[in-house]
PDB file of C-alpha atoms and ligand atoms in Angstrom:
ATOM      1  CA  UNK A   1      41.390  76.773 -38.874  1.00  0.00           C
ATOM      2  CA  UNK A   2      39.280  73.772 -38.855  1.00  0.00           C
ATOM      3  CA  UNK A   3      38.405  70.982 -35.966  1.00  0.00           C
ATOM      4  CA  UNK A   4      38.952  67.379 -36.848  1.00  0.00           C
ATOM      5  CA  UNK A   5      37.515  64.138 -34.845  1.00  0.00           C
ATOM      6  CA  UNK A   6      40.128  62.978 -32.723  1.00  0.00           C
ATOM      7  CA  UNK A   7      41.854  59.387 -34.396  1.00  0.00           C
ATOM      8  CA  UNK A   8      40.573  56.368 -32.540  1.00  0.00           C
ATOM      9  CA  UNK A   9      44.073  54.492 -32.114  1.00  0.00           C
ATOM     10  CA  UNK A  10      45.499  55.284 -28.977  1.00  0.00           C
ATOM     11  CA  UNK A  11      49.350  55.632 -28.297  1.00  0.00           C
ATOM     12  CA  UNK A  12      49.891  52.501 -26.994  1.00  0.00           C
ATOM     13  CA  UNK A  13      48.695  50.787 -30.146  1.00  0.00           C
ATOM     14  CA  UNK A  14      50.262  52.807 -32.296  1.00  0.00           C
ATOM     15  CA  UNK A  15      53.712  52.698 -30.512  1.00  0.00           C
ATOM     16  CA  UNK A  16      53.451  48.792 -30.872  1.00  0.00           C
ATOM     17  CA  UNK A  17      52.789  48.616 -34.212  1.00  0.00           C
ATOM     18  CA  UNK A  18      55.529  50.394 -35.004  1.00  0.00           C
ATOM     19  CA  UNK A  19      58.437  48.337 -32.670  1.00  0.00           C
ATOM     20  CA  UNK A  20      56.767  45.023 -33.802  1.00  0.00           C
ATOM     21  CA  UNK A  21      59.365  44.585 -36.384  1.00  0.00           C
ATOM     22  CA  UNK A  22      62.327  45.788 -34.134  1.00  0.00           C
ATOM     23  CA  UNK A  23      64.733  42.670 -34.465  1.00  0.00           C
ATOM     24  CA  UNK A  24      67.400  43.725 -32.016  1.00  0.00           C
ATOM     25  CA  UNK A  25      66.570  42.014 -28.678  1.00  0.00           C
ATOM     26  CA  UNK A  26      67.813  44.871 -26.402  1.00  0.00           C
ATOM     27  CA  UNK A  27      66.532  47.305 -28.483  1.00  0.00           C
ATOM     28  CA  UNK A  28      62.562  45.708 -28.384  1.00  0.00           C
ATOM     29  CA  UNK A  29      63.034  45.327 -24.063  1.00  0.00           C
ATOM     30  CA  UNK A  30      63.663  48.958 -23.858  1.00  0.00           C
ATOM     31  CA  UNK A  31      61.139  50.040 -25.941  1.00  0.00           C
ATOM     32  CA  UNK A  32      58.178  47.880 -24.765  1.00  0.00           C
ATOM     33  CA  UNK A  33      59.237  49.012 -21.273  1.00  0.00           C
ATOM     34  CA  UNK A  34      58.550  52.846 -22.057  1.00  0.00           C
ATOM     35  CA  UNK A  35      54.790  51.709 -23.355  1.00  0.00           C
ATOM     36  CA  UNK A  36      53.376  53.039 -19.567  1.00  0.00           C
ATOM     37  CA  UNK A  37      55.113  55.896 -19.731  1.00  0.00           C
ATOM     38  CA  UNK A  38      53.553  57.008 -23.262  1.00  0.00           C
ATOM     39  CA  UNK A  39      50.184  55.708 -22.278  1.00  0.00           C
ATOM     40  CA  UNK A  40      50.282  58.471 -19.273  1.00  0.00           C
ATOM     41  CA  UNK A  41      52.420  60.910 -21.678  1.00  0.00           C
ATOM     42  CA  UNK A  42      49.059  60.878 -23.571  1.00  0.00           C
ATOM     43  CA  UNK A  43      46.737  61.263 -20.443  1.00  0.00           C
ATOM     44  CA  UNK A  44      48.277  64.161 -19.531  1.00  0.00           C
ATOM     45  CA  UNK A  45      48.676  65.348 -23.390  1.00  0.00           C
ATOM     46  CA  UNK A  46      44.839  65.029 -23.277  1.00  0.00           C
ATOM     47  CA  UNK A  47      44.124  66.514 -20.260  1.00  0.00           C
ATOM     48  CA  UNK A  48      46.513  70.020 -21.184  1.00  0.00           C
ATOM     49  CA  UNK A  49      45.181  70.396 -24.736  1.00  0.00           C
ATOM     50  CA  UNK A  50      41.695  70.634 -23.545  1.00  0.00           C
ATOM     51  CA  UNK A  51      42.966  73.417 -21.065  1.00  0.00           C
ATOM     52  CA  UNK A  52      45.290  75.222 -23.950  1.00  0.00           C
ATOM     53  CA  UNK A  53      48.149  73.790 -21.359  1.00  0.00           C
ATOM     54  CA  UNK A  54      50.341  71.903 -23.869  1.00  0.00           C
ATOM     55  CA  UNK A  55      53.023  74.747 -23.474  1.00  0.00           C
ATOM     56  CA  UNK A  56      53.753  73.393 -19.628  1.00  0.00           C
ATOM     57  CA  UNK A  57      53.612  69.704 -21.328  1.00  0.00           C
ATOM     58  CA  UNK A  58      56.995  68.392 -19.336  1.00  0.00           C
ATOM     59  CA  UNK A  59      58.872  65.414 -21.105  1.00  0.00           C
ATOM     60  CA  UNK A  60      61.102  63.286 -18.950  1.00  0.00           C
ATOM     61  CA  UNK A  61      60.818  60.302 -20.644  1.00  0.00           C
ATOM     62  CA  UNK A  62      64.614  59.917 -21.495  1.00  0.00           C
ATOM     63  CA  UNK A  63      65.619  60.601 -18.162  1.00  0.00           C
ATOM     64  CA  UNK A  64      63.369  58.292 -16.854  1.00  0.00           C
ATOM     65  CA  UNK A  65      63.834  55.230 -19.079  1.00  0.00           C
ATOM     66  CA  UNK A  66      66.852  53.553 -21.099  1.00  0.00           C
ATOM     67  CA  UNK A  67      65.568  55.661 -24.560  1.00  0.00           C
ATOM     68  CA  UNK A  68      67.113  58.422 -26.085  1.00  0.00           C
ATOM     69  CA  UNK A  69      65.576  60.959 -27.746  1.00  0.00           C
ATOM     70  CA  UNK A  70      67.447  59.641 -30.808  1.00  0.00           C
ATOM     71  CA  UNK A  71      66.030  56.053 -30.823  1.00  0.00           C
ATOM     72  CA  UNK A  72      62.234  57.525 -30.277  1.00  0.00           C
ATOM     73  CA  UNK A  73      62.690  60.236 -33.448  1.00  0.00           C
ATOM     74  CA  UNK A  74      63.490  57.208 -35.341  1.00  0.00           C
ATOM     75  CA  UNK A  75      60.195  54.957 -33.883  1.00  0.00           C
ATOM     76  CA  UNK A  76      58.551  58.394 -35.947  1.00  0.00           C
ATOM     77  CA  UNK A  77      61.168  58.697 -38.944  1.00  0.00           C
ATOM     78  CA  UNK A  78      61.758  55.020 -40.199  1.00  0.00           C
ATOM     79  CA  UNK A  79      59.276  52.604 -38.613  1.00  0.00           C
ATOM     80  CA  UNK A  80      55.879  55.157 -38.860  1.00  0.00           C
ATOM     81  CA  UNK A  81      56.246  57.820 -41.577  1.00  0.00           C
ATOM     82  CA  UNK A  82      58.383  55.445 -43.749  1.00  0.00           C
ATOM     83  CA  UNK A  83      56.539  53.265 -46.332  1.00  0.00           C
ATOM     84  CA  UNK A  84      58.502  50.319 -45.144  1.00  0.00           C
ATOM     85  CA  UNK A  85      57.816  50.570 -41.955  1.00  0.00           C
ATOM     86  CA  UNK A  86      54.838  48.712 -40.007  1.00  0.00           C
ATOM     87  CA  UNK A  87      53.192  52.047 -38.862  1.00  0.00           C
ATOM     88  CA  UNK A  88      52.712  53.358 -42.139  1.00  0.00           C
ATOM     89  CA  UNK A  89      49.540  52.103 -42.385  1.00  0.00           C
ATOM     90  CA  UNK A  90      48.116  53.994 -39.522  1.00  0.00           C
ATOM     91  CA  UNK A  91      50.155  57.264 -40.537  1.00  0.00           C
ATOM     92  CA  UNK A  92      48.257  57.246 -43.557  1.00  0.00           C
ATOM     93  CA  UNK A  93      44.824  56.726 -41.864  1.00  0.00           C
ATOM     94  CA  UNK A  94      45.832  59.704 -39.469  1.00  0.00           C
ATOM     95  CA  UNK A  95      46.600  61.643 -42.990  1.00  0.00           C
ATOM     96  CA  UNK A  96      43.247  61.382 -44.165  1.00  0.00           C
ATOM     97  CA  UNK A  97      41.597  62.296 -40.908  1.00  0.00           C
ATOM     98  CA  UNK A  98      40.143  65.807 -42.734  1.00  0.00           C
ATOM     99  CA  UNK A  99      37.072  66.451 -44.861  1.00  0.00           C
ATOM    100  CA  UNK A 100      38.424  66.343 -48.468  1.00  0.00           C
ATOM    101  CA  UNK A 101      42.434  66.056 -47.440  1.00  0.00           C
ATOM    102  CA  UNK A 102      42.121  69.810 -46.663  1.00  0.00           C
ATOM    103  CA  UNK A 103      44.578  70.691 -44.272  1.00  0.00           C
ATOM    104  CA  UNK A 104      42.737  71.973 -40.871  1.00  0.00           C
ATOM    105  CA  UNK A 105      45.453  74.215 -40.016  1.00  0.00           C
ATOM    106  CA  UNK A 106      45.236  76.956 -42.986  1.00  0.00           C
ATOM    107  CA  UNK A 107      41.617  75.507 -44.406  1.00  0.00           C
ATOM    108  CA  UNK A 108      42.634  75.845 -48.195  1.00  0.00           C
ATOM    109  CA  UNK A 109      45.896  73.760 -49.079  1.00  0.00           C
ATOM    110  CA  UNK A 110      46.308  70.225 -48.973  1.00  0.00           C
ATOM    111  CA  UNK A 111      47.157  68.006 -46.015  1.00  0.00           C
ATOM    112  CA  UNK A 112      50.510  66.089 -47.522  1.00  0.00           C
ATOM    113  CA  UNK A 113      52.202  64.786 -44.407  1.00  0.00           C
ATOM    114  CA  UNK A 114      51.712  65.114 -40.184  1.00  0.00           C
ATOM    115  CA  UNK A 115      52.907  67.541 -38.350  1.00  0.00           C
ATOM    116  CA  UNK A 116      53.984  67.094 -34.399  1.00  0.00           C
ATOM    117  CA  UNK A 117      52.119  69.617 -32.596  1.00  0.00           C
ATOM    118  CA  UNK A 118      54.830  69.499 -29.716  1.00  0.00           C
ATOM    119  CA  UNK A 119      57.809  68.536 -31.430  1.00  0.00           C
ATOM    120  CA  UNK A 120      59.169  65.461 -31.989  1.00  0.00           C
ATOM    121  CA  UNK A 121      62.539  67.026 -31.267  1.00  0.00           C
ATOM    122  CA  UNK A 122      61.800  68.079 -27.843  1.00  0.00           C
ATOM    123  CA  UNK A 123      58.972  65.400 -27.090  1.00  0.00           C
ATOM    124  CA  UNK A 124      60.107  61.776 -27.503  1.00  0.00           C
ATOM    125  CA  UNK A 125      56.733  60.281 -25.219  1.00  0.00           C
ATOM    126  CA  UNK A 126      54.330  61.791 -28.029  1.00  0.00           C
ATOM    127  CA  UNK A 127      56.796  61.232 -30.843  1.00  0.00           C
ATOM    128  CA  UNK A 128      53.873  58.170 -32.356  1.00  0.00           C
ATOM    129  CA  UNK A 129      51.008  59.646 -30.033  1.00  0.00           C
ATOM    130  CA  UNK A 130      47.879  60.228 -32.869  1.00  0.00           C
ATOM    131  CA  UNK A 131      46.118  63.108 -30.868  1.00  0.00           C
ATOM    132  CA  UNK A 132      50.064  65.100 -31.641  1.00  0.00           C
ATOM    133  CA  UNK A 133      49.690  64.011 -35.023  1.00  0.00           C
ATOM    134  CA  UNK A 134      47.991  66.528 -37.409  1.00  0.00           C
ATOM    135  CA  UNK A 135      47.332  66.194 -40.786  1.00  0.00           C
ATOM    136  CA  UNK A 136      48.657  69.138 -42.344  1.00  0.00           C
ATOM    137  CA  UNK A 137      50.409  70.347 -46.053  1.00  0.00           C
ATOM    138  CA  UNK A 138      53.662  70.981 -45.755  1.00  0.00           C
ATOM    139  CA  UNK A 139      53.530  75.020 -45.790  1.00  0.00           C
ATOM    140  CA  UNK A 140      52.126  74.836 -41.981  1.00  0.00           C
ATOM    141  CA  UNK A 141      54.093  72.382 -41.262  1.00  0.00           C
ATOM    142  CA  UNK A 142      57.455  74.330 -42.185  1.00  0.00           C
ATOM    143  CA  UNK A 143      56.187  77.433 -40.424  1.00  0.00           C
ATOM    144  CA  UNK A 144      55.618  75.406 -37.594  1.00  0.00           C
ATOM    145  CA  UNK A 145      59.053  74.317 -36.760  1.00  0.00           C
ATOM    146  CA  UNK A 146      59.638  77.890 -35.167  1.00  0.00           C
ATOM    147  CA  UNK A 147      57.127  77.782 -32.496  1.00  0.00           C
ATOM    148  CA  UNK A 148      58.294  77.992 -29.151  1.00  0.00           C
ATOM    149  CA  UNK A 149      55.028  78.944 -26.713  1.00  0.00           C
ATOM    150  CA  UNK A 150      55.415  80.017 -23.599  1.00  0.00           C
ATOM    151  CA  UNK A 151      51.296  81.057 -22.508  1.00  0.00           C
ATOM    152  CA  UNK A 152      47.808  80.004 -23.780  1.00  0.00           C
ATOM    153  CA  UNK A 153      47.448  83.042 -25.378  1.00  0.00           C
ATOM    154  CA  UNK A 154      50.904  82.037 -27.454  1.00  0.00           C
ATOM    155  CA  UNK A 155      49.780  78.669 -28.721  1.00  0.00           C
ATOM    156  CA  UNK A 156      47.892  77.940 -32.211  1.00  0.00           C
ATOM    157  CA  UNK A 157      45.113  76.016 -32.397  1.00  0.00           C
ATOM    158  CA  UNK A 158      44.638  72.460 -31.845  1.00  0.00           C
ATOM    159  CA  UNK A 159      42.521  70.673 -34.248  1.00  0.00           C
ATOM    160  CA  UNK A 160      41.712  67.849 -32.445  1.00  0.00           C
ATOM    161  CA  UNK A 161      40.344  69.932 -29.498  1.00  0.00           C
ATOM    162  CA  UNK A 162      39.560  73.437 -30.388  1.00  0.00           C
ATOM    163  CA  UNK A 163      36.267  73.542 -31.550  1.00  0.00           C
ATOM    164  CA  UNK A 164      35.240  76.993 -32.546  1.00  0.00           C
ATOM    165  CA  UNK A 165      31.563  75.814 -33.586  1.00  0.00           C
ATOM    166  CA  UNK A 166      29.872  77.657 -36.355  1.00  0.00           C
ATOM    167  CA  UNK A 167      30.892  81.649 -34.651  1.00  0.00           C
ATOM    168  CA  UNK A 168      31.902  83.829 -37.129  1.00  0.00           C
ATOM    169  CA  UNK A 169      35.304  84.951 -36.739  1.00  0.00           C
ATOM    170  CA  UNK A 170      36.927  85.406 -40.004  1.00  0.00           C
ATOM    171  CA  UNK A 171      36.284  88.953 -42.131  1.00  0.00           C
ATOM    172  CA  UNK A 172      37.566  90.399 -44.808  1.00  0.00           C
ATOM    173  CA  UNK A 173      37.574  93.910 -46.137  1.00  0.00           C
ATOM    174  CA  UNK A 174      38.063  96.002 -49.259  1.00  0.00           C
ATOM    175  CA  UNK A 175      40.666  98.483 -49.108  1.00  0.00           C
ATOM    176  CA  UNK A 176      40.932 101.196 -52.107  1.00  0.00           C
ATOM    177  CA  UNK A 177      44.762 101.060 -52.815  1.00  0.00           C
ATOM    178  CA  UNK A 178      46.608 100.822 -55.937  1.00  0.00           C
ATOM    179  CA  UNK A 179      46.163  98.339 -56.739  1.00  0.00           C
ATOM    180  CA  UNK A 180      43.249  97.349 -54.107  1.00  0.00           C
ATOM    181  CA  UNK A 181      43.688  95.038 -51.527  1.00  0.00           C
ATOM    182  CA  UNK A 182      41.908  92.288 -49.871  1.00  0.00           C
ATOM    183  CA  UNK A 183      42.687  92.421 -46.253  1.00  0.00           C
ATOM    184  CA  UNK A 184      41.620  89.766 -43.560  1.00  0.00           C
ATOM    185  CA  UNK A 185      41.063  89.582 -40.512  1.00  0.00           C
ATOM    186  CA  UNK A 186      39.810  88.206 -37.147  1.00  0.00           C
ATOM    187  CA  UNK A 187      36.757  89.998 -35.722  1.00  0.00           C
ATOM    188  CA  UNK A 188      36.220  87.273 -33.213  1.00  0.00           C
ATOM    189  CA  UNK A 189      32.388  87.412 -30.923  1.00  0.00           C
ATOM    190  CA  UNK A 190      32.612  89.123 -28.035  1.00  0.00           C
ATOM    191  CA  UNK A 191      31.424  86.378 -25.860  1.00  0.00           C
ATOM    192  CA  UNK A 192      34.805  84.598 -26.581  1.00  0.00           C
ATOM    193  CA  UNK A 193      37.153  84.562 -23.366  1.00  0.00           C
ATOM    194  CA  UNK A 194      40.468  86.214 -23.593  1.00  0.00           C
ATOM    195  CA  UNK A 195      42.524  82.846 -24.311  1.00  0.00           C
ATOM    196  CA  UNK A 196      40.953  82.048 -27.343  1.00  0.00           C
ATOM    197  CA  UNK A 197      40.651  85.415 -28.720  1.00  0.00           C
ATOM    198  CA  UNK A 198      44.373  85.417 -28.492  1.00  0.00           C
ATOM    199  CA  UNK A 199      44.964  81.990 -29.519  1.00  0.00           C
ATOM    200  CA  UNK A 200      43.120  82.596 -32.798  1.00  0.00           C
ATOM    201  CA  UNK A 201      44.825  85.881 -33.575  1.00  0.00           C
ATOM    202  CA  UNK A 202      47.938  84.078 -33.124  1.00  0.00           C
ATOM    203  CA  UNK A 203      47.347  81.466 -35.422  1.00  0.00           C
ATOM    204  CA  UNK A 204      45.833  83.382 -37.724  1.00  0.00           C
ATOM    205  CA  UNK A 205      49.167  85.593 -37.266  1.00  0.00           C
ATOM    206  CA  UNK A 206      51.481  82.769 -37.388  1.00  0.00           C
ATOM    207  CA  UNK A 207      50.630  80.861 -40.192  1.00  0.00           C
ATOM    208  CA  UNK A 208      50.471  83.926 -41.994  1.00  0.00           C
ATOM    209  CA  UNK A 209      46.623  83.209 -43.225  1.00  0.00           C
ATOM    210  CA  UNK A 210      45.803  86.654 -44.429  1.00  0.00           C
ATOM    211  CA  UNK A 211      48.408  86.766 -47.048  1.00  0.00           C
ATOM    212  CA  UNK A 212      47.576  82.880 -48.076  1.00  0.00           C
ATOM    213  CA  UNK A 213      43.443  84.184 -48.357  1.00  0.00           C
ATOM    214  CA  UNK A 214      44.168  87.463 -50.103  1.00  0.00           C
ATOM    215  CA  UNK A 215      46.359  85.920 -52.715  1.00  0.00           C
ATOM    216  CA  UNK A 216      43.394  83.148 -53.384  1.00  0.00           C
ATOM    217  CA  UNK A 217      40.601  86.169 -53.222  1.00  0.00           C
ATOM    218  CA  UNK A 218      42.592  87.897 -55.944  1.00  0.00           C
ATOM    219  CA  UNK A 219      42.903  85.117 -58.011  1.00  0.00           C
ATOM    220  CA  UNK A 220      38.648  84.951 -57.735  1.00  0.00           C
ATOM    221  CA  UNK A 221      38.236  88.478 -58.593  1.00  0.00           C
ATOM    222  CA  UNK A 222      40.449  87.586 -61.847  1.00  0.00           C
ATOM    223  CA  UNK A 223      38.373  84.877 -62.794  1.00  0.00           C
ATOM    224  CA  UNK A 224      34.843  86.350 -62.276  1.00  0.00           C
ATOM    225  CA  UNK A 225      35.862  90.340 -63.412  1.00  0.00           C
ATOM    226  CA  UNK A 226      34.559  89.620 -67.223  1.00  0.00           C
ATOM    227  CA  UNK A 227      30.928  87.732 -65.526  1.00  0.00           C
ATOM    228  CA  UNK A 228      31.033  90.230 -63.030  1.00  0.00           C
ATOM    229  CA  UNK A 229      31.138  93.228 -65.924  1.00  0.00           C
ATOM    230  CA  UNK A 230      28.032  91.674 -67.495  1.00  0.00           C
ATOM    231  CA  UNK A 231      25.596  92.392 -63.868  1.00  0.00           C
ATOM    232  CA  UNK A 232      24.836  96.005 -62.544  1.00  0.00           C
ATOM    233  CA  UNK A 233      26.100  97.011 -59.462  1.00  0.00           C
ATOM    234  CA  UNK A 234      23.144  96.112 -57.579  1.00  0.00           C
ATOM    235  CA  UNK A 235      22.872  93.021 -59.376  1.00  0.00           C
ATOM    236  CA  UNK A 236      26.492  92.263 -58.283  1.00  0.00           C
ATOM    237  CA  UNK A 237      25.839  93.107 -54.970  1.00  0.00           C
ATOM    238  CA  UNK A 238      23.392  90.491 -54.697  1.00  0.00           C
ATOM    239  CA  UNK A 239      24.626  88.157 -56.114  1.00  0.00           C
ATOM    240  CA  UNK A 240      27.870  87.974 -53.745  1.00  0.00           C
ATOM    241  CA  UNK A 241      25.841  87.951 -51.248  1.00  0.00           C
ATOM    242  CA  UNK A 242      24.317  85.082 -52.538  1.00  0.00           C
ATOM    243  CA  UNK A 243      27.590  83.733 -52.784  1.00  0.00           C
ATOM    244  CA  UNK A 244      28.259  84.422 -48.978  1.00  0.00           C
ATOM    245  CA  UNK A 245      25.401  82.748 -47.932  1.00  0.00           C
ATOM    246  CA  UNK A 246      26.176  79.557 -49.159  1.00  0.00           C
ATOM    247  CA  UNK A 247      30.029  80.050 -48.815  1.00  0.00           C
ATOM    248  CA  UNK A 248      28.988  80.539 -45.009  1.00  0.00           C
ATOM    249  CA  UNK A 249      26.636  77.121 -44.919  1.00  0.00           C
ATOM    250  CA  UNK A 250      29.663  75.125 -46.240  1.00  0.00           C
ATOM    251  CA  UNK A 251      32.056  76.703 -43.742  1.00  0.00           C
ATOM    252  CA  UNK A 252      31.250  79.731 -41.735  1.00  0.00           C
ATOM    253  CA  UNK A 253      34.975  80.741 -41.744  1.00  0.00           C
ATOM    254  CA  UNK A 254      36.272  79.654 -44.756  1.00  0.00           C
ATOM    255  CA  UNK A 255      38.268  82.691 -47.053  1.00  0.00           C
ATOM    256  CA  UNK A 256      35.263  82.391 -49.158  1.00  0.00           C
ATOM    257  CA  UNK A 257      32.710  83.276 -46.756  1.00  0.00           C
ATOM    258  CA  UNK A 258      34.420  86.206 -45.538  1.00  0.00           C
ATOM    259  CA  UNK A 259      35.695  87.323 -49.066  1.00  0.00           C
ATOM    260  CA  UNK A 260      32.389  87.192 -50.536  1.00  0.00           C
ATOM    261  CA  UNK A 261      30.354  89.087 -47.677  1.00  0.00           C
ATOM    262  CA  UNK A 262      33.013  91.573 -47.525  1.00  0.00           C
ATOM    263  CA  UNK A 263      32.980  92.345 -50.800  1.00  0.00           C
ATOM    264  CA  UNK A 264      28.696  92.119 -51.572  1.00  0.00           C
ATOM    265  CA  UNK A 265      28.706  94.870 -48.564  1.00  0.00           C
ATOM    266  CA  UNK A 266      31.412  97.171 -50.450  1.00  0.00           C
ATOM    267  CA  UNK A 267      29.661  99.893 -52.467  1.00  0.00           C
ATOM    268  CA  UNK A 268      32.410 101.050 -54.207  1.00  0.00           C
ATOM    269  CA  UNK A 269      34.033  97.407 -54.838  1.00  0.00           C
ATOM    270  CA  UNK A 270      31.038  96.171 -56.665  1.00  0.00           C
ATOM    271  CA  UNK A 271      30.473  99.243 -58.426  1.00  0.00           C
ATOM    272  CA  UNK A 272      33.872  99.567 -60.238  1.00  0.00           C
ATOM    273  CA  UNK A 273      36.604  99.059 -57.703  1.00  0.00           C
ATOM    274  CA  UNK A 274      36.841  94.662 -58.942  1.00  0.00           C
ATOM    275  CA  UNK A 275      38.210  96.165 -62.230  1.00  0.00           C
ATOM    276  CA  UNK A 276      40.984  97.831 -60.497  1.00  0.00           C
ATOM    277  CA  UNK A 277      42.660  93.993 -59.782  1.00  0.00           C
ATOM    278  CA  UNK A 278      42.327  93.122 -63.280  1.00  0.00           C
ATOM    279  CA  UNK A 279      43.717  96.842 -64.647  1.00  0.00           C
TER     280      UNK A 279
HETATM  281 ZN1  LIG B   1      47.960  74.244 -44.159  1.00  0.00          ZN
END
């Protein structure tokens, strides 16, 4: 749940790159005759995304030109995301648009390919259109396919336009199970509207975050238990909250942050309850 900058190629260029190796003459007319029509596609893309709109996004283009949905799929498929093809080069630009290749959707895996943020399969004008072109790893992008929003409130984030500054929104808490679990969860500031309240839940909901986290926080326990068995529990105490503080000045709602000051605030977690993950 990360914002990226927004790519600096615009849909236009893009789109042309990719036809500028189409050798069948008919083929190339119709195509460089739906340019205008992406160009405002992508006005209007810009305009909804900034007003969490993108589920009214209405795509006539194949009505309204000599395309079919087929033919733009394929301007994606074989002349963008295909090595041979002349967009390639710009597909892997927009695939290293993130800090460290980390994918801004989930914030811990790696981005390994772009994912359509309206699909390509029911949105041929922003089938090449960069700002519908996240980076992502493939495990958002699967989950992805399913989405079907019909409100705000129903959409997931956009990381090209929803910035959710440096808020704290991300917990995470201790709960005494057997074995013990580390749950997550969004506690988001109560300044936040209603939309984006929503839309965060959702995403964080959708791309099923909390399991991804906990199974990552468990894995940290297990590696620090035997350090951790060394410090008292006050000394343990502080020193995840050490930990949280400079999780939280690298990201403010990464897993870390919120693993780390959920657990230095747990009494019962620092005191014995980490041993009960590695029992
Ligand atoms: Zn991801």
């Amino acid at each position: 749940m990360r914002k990226i900058d927004q790519p600096e190629f615009t849909a236009a260029e893009v789109f042309s790159t990719c036809i500028s190796k189409v050798r069948n003459k008919d083929l190339k007319k119709r195509f460089q005759a739906v340019i205008p029509y992406i160009t405002s596609a992508e006005e209007e893309y810009r305009k909804l995304a900034t007003e969490s709109k993108l589920y009214t996004f209405s795509d006539e283009l194949c009505s309204n030109t000599n395309v079919t949905l087929e033919e733009m799929k394929a301007v994606y498929t074989q002349r963008m995301a295909n090595s041979g093809g002349p967009g390639y080069e710009t597909y892997n630009a927009l695939k290293r648009g993130t800090i460290n290749r980390t994918c801004p959707i989930c914030g811990q895996r790696k981005v390994s390919t772009l994912d359509h943020y309206l699909p390509k399969t029911s949105y041929p004008s922003v089938v090449v259109t960069p700002i519908n072109l996240i980076p992502a790893c493939s495990d958002c992008n699967k989950i992805k396919l399913d989405d079907d929003p019909q409100t705000s409130e129903e959409e997931t984030l956009h990381p090209y336009f929803d910035d959710l500054g440096s808020d704290r929104f991300l917990l995470a808490e201790i709960i005494k199970d057997n074995p013990p679990v580390v749950n997550f969860y969004i506690h988001p500031p109560v300044e936040w509207d209603k939309v984006l309240t929503e839309k965060v839940k959702n995403h964080f909901d959708s791309f099923k975050l909390n399991l991804l986290y906990s199974i990552h926080a468990i894995d940290e326990i297990v590696g620090q238990a035997e350090y951790w068995k060394q410090l008292n529990t006050k000394d343990l105490k502080d020193q995840l909250a050490l930990q949280a503080e400079s999780r939280r000045k690298a990201h403010p709602n990464s897993w870390q942050t919120a693993f780390y000051e959920g657990a230095s605030q747990d009494d019962w977690f620092c005191s014995e309850g980490y041993k009960k993950f590695i029992e």
